[in-house]
CSV table of C-alpha atoms in Angstrom, one decimal:
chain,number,residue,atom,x,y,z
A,239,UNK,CA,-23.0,-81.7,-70.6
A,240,UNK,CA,-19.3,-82.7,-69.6
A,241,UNK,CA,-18.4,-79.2,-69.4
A,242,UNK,CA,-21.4,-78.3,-67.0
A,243,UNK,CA,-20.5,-81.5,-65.2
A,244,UNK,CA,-16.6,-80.8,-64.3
A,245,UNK,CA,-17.9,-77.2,-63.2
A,246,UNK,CA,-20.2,-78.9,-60.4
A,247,UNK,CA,-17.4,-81.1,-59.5
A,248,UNK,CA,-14.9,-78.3,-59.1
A,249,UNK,CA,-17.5,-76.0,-57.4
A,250,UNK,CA,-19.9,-78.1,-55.1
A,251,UNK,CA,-18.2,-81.5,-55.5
A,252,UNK,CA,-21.7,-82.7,-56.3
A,253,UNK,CA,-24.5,-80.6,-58.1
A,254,UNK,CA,-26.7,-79.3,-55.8
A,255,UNK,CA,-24.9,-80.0,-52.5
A,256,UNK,CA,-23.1,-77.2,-50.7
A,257,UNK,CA,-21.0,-78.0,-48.2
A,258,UNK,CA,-22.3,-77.0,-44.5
A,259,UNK,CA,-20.4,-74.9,-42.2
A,260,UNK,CA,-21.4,-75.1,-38.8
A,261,UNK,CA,-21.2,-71.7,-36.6
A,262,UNK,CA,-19.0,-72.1,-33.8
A,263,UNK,CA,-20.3,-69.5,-31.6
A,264,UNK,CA,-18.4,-69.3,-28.2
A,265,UNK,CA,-20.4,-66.1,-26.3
A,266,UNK,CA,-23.3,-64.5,-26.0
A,267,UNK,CA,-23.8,-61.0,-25.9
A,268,UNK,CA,-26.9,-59.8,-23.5
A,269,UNK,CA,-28.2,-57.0,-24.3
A,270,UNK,CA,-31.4,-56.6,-21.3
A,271,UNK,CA,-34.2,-54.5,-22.9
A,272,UNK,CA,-36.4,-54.8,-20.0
A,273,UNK,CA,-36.2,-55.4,-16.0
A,274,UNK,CA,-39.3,-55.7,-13.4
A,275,UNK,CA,-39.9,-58.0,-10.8
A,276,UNK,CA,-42.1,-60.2,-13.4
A,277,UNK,CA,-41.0,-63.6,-14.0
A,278,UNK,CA,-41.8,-64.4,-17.7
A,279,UNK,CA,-41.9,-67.5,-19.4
A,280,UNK,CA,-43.9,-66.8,-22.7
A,281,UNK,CA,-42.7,-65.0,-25.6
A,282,UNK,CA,-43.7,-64.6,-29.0
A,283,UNK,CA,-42.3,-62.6,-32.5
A,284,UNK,CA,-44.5,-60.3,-33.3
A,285,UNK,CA,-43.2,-58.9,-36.9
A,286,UNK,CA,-39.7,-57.8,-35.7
A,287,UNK,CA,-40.7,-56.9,-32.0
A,288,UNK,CA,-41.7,-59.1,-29.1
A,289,UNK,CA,-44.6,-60.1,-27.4
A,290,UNK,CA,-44.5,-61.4,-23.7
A,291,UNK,CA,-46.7,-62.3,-20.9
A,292,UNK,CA,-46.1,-62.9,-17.5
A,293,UNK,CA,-46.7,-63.0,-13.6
A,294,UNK,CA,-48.6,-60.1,-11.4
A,295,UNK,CA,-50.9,-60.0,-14.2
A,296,UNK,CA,-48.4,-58.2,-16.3
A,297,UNK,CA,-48.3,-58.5,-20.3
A,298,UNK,CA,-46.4,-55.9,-22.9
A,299,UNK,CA,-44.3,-55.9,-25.9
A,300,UNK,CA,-40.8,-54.7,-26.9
A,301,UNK,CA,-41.0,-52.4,-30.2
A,302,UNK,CA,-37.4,-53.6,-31.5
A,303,UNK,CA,-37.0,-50.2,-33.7
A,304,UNK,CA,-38.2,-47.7,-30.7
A,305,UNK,CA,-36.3,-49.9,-27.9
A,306,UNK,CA,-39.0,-49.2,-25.5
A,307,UNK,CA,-41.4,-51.5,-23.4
A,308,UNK,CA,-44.8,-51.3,-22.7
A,309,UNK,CA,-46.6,-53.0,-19.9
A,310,UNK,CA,-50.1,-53.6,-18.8
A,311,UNK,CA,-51.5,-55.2,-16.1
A,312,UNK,CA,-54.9,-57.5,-16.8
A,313,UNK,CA,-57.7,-57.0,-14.4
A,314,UNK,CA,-60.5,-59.5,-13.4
A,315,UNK,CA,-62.2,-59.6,-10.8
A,316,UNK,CA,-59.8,-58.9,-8.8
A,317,UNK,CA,-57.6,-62.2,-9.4
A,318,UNK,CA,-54.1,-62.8,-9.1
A,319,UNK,CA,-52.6,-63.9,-12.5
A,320,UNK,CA,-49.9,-66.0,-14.2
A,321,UNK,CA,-49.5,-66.3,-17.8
A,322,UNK,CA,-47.5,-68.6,-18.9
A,323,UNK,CA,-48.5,-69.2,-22.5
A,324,UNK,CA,-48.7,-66.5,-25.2
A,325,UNK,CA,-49.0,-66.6,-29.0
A,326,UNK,CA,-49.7,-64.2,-32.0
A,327,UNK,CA,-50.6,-64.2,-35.4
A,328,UNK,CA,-50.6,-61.2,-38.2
A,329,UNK,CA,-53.4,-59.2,-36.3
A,330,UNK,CA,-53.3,-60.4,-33.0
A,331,UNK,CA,-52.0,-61.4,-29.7
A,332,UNK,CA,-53.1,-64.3,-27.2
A,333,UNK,CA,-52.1,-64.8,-23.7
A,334,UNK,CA,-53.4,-67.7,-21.2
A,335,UNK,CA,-53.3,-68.0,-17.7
A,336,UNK,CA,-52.0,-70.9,-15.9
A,337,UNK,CA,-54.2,-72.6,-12.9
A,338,UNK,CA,-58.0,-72.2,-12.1
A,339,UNK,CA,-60.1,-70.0,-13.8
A,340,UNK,CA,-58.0,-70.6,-17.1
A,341,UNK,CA,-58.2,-67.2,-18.7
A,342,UNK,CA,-57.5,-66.9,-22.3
A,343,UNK,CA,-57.7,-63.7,-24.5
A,344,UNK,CA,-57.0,-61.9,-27.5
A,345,UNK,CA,-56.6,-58.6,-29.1
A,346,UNK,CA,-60.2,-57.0,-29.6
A,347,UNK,CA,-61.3,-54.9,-32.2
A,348,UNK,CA,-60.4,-51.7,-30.4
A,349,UNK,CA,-56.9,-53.2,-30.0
A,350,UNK,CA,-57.8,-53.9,-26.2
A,351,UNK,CA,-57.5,-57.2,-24.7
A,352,UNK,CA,-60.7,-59.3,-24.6
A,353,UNK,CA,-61.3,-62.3,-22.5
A,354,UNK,CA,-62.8,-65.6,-25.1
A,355,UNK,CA,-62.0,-68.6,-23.0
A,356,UNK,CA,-62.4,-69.6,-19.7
A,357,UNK,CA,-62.3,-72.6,-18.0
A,358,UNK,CA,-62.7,-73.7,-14.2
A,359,UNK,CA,-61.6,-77.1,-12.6
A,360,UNK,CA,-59.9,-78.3,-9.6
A,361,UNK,CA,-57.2,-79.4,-12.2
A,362,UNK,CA,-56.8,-77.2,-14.9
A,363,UNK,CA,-53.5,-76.1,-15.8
A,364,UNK,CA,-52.6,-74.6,-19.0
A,365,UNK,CA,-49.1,-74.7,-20.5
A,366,UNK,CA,-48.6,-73.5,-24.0
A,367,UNK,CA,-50.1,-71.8,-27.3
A,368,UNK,CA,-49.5,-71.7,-31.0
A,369,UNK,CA,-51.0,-71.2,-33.9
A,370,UNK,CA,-51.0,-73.2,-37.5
A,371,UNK,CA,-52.1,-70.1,-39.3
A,372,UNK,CA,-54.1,-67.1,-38.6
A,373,UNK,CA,-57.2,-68.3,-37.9
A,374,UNK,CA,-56.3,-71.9,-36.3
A,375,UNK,CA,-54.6,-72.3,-33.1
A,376,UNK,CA,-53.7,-74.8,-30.0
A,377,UNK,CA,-53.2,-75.3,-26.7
A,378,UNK,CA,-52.4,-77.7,-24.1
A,379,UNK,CA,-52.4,-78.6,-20.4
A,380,UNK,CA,-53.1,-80.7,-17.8
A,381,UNK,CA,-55.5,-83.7,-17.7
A,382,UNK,CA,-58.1,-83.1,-16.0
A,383,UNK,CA,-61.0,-86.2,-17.0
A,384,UNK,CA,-58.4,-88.3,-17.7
A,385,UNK,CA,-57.0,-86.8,-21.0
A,386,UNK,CA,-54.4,-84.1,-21.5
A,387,UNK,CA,-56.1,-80.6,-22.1
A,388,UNK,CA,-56.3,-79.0,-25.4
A,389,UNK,CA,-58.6,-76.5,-26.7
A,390,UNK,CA,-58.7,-75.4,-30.5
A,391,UNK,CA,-59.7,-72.2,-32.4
A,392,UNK,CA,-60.8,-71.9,-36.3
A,393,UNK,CA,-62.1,-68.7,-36.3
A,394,UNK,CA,-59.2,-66.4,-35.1
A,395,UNK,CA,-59.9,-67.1,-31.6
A,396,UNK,CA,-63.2,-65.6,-30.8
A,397,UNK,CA,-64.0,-69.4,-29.8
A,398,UNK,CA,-62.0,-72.2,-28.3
A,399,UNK,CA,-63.5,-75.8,-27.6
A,400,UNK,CA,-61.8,-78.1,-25.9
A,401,UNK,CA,-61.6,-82.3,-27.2
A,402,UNK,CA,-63.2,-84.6,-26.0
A,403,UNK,CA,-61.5,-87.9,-24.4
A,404,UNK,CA,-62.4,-89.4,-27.4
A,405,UNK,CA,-60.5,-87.9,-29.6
A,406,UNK,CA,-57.4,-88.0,-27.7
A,407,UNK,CA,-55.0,-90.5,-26.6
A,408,UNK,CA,-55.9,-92.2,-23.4
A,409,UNK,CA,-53.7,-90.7,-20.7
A,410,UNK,CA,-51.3,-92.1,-17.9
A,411,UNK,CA,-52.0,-91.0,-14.0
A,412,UNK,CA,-49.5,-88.8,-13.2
A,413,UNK,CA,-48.6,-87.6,-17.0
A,414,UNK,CA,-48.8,-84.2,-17.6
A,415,UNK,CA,-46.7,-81.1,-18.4
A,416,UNK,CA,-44.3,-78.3,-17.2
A,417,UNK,CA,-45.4,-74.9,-17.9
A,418,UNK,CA,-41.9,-73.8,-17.9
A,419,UNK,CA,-41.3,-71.9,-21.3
A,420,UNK,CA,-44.2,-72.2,-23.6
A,421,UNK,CA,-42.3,-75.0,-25.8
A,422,UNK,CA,-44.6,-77.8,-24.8
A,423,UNK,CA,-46.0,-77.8,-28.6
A,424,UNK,CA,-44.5,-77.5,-31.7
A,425,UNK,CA,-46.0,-77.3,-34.7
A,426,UNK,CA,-44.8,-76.9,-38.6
A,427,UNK,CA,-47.7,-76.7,-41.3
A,428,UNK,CA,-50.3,-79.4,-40.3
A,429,UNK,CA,-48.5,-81.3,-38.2
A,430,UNK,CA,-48.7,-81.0,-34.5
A,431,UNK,CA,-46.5,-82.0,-31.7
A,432,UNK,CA,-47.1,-81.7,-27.5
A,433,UNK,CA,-44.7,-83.0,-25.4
A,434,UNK,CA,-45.2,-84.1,-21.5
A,435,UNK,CA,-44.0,-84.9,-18.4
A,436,UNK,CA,-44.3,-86.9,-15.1
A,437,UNK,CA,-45.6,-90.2,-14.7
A,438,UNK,CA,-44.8,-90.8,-18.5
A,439,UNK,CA,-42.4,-88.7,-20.9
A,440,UNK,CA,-44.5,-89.0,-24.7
A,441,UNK,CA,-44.9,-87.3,-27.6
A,442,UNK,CA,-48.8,-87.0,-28.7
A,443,UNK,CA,-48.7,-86.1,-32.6
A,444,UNK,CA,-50.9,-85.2,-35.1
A,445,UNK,CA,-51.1,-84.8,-38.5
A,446,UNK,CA,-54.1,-82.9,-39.6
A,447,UNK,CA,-54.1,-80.1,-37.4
A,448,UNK,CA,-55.5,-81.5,-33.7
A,449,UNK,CA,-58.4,-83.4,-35.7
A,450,UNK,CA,-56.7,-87.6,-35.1
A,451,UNK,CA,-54.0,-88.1,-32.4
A,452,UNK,CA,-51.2,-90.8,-32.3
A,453,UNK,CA,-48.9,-91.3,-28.8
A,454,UNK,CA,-45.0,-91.9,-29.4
A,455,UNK,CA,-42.7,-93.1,-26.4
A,456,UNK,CA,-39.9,-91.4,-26.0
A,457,UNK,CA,-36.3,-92.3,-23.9
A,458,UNK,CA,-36.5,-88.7,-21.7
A,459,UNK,CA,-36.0,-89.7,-17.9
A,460,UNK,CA,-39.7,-89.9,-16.6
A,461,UNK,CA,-41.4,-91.5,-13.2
A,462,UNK,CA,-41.0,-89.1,-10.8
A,463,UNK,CA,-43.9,-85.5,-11.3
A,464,UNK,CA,-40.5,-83.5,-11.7
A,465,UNK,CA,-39.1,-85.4,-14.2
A,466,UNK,CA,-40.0,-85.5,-18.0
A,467,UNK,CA,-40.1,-83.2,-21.4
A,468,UNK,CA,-39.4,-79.9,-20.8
A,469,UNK,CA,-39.6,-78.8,-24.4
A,470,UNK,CA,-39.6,-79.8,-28.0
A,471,UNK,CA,-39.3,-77.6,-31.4
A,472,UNK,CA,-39.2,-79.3,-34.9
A,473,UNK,CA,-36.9,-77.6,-37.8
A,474,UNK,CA,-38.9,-79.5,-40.4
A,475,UNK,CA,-42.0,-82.2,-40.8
A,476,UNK,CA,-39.3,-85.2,-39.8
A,477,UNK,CA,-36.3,-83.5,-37.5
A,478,UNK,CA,-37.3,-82.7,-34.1
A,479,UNK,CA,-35.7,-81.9,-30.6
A,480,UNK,CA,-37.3,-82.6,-27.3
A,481,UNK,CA,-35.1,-81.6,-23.7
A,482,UNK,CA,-35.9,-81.9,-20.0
A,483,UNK,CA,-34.6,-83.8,-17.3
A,484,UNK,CA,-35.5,-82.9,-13.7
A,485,UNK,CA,-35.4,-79.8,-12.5
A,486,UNK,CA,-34.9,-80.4,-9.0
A,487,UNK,CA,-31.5,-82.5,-10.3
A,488,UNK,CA,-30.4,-79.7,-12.7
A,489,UNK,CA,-27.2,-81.0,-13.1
A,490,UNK,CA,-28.2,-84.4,-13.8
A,491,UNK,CA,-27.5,-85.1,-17.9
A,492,UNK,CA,-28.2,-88.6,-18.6
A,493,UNK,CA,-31.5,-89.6,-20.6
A,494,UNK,CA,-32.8,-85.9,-21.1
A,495,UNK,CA,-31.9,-85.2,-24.6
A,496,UNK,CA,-33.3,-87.0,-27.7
A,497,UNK,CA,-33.8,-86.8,-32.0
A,498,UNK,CA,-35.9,-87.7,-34.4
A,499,UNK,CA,-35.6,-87.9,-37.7
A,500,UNK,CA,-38.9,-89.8,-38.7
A,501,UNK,CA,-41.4,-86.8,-37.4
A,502,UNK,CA,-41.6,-88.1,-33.7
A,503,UNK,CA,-42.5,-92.0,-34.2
A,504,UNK,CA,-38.9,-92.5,-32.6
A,505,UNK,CA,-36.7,-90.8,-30.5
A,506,UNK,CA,-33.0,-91.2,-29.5
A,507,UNK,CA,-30.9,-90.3,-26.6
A,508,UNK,CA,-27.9,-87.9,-27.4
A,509,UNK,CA,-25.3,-86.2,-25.5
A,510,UNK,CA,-25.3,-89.0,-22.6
A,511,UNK,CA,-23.4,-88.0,-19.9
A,512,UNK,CA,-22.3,-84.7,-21.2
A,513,UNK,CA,-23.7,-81.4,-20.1
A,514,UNK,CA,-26.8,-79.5,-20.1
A,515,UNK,CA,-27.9,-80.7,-17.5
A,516,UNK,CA,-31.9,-79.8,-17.0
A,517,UNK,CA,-33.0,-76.8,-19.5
A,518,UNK,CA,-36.1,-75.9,-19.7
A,519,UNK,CA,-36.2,-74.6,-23.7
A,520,UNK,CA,-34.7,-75.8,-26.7
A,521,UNK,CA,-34.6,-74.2,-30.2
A,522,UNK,CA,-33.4,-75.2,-33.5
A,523,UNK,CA,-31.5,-71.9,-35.1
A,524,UNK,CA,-33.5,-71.1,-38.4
A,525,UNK,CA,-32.1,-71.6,-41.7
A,526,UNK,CA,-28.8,-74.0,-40.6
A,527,UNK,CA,-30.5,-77.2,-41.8
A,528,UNK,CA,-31.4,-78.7,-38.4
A,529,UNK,CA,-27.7,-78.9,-37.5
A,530,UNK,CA,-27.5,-76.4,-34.7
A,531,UNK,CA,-29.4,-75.8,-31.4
A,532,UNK,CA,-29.9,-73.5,-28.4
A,533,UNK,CA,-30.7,-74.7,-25.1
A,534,UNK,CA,-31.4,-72.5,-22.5
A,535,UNK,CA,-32.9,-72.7,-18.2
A,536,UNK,CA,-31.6,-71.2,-14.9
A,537,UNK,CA,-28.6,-72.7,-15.1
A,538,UNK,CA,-27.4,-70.9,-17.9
A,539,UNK,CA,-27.2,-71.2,-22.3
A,540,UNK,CA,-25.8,-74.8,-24.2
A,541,UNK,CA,-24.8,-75.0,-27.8
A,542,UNK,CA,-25.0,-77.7,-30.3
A,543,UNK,CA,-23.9,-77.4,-34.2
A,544,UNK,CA,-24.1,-81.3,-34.7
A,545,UNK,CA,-27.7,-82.1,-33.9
A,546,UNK,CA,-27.1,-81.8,-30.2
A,547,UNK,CA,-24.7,-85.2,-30.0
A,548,UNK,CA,-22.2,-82.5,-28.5
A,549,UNK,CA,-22.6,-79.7,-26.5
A,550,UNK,CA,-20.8,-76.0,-25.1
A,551,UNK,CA,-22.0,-74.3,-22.4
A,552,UNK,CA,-21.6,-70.9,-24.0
A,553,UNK,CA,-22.5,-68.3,-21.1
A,554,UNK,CA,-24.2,-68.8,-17.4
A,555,UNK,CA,-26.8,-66.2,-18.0
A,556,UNK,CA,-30.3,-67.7,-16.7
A,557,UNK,CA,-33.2,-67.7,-19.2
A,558,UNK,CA,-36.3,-69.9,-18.8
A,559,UNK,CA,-37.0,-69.5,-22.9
A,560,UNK,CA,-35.9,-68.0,-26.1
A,561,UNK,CA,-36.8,-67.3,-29.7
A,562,UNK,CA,-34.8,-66.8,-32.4
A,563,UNK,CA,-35.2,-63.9,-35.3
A,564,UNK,CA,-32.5,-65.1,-37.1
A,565,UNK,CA,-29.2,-67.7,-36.9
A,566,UNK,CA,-26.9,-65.0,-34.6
A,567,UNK,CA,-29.9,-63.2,-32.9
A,568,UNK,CA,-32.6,-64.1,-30.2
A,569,UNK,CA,-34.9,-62.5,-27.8
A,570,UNK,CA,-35.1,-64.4,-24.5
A,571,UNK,CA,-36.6,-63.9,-21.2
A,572,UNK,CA,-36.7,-65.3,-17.5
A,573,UNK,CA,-37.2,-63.6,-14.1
A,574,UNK,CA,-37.4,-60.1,-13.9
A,575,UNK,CA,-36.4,-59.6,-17.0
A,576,UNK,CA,-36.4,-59.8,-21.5
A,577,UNK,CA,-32.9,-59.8,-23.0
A,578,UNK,CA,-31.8,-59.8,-26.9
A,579,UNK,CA,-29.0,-61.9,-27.2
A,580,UNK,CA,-26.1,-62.2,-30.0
A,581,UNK,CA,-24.4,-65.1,-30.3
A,582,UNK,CA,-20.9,-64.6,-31.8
C-alpha cells in the first residue's frame, strides 16, 4: 500500500487526478465546403457528415469522406421558406421553418422529406430543435397564448403536440427568443434547458424530459426585444454556458456572458468588460472538462480555456453557429456559406 501510494504521488500528485492542460489555440483554419447565396443558421452532426437547413427553402448535407454537397429545395404550396432549426437522430433528419405556417418534417420512409407538423398563428415563430434520444425530441419558440412555444415528439417524430399553458411557466410580455443559431435549447440526458430573450432574459429547465418546468433568472442584459440569450450549451447535468447581448450593440460586452455550476438555478456574469462582444453561438469543446469554449457571430470567433472568465478573439471570420466533432475540429456555418474549421 505505501509503495502504490508514493507512485501516485510521484505520477498524478494525487490518485486519480490528472493535471489539465488547457489548449491555447491562437488561429483558425477555414476550410469552406460549401458557398450559395443561402444564409444558414441550423446545423446538425449526422454520423461524421453534416446536416444543414436554411433560407430560399434550401436544405442538404455535407458527406465529410466524399467532400461534396447536396442541396434541395422544399416545395409547398408555393411558400417562401426559412429554416432555422434542424436536428437528427440515428435514422433521421428534421428541419423546421421559422414564421407562419410553422412547417416541421422528417425523413420518410422512402428517405424523402415528409411534412408532420404544422402550425398557423399570427405569432408563431419557431427557433430551435433537439432530440433526447431517438424517439424523443423538442422544440421551442415564441409565445403565442401567453406561454413560450414548445412541441414534443415520443414516437420518432411522426407526431408533435404542443403544451399546454399549464404545464409551462407563466410567461413575461415581450419574452421570447432569437432564432439566430439553433442554440436556444440544450439538453444532456433528461434534463432540458431553453433559453430567451427580450422583455426578460431566463432559463426555463426541466428535469424529466419537457414533462414539469422550473423558470431560473439569469444576469444576461435584457429589456429592450433585441437584447437577451442568444444561446446556451451545457458540458454536463451542472456546468452550463449561456451568451447574447444585443445584436444591434455588437460591440457591447458587459452583462452578456454567464456560468453555472448548479445545472441553471444560478447564473454568474463573466468576462465583464472584456471582449466578445454580441455572439450569437456558444459551445463547450467536448472532452476538455468544461474548461474551454467557442463563441462565434458576425463579428467574428472568441476563445475561452478558463470557463469563459477570459477571452481571445482568435480570427474575424463571421459565423452565426458551430458544432464541434472533436476538441480541434468544427463545422460551422453563416451566410452563404458551411465551413470546417481547425483550431490550432
Amino acid at each position: 500500500m505505501k509503495k502504490i501510494g508514493i507512485i501516485c504521488l510521484l505520477v498524478l500528485i494525487s490518485c486519480g487526478k490528472e493535471k489539465f492542460e488547457p489548449h491555447n489555440y491562437t488561429e483558425v483554419f477555414v476550410d469552406q465546403v460549401y458557398s450559395d447565396s443561402v444564409s444558414i443558421r441550423a446545423i446538425t452532426l449526422m454520423d461524421g457528415n453534416l446536416g444543414f437547413a436554411g433560407s430560399k427553402n434550401t436544405y442538404g448535407i455535407y458527406n465529410a469522406a466524399q467532400k461534396s454537397v447536396v442541396t434541395q429545395q422544399m416545395e409547398q404550396d408555393s411558400l417562401a421558406m426559412e429554416f432555422r432549426a434542424v436536428a437528427s437522430t440515428n435514422t433521421d433528419f428534421y428541419m423546421l421553418t421559422v414564421a407562419s405556417p410553422a412547417l416541421l418534417y422528417k425523413t420518410g420512409d422512402q428517405g424523402k422529406m415528409e411534412l408532420v407538423y404544422r402550425e398557423e398563428h399570427e405569432k408563431v415563430f419557431y427557433d430551435a430543435m433537439e432530440f433526447w434520444n431517438n424517439q424523443e425530441g423538442i422544440a421551442m419558440g415564441d409565445p403565442t397564448d401567453g406561454c413560450l412555444s414548445v412541441i414534443v415528439t415520443r414516437d420518432g417524430g411522426q407526431h408533435w403536440n404542443k403544451l399546454s399553458c399549464d404545464v409551462l411557466p407563466e410567461g413575461v410580455e415581450g419574452e421570447a427568443a432569437f432564432a439566430a443559431s439553433d442554440t436556444n435549447i440544450a439538453v444532456v440526458g433528461d434534463h432540458t434547458w431553453i433559453v430567451t430573450g427580450g422583455k426578460k432574459a431566463c432559463v426555463f429547465y426541466s428535469p424529466d424530459k419537457a414533462v414539469t418546468w422550473q423558470i431560473f433568472e439569469t444576469p444576461i442584459i435584457q429589456g429592450e426585444p433585441t437584447q437577451g440569450i442568444y444561446s446556451v450549451d451545457f458540458y454536463d447535468k451542472d456546468n452550463g454556458f449561456i451568451i447574447g447581448g444585443d445584436y444591434t450593440k455588437p460591440n457591447g460586452n458587459t452583462a452578456n456572458k454567464a456560468i453555472t455550476s448548479d445545472g441553471g438555478k444560478t447564473w454568474q456574469l463573466v468576462g465583464q468588460g472584456q471582449d466578445p462582444g454580441y455572439r450569437s453561438c456558444v459551445q463547450y469543446l467536448p472532452g476538455r472538462k468544461a474548461e474551454e469554449l467557442v463563441a462565434v457571430g458576425f463579428k467574428g470567433i472568441s476563445f475561452s480555456n478558463n470557463k469563459g472568465k477570459d477571452w481571445k478573439q482568435i480570427s474575424e471570420e463571421p459565423f452565426y453557429t458551430i458544432r464541434f466533432i472533436n476538441d480541434s475540429t468544427a463545422f460551422a456555418a453563416g451566410k452563404n456559406r458551411i465551413a470546417k474549421l481547425t483550431f490550432r
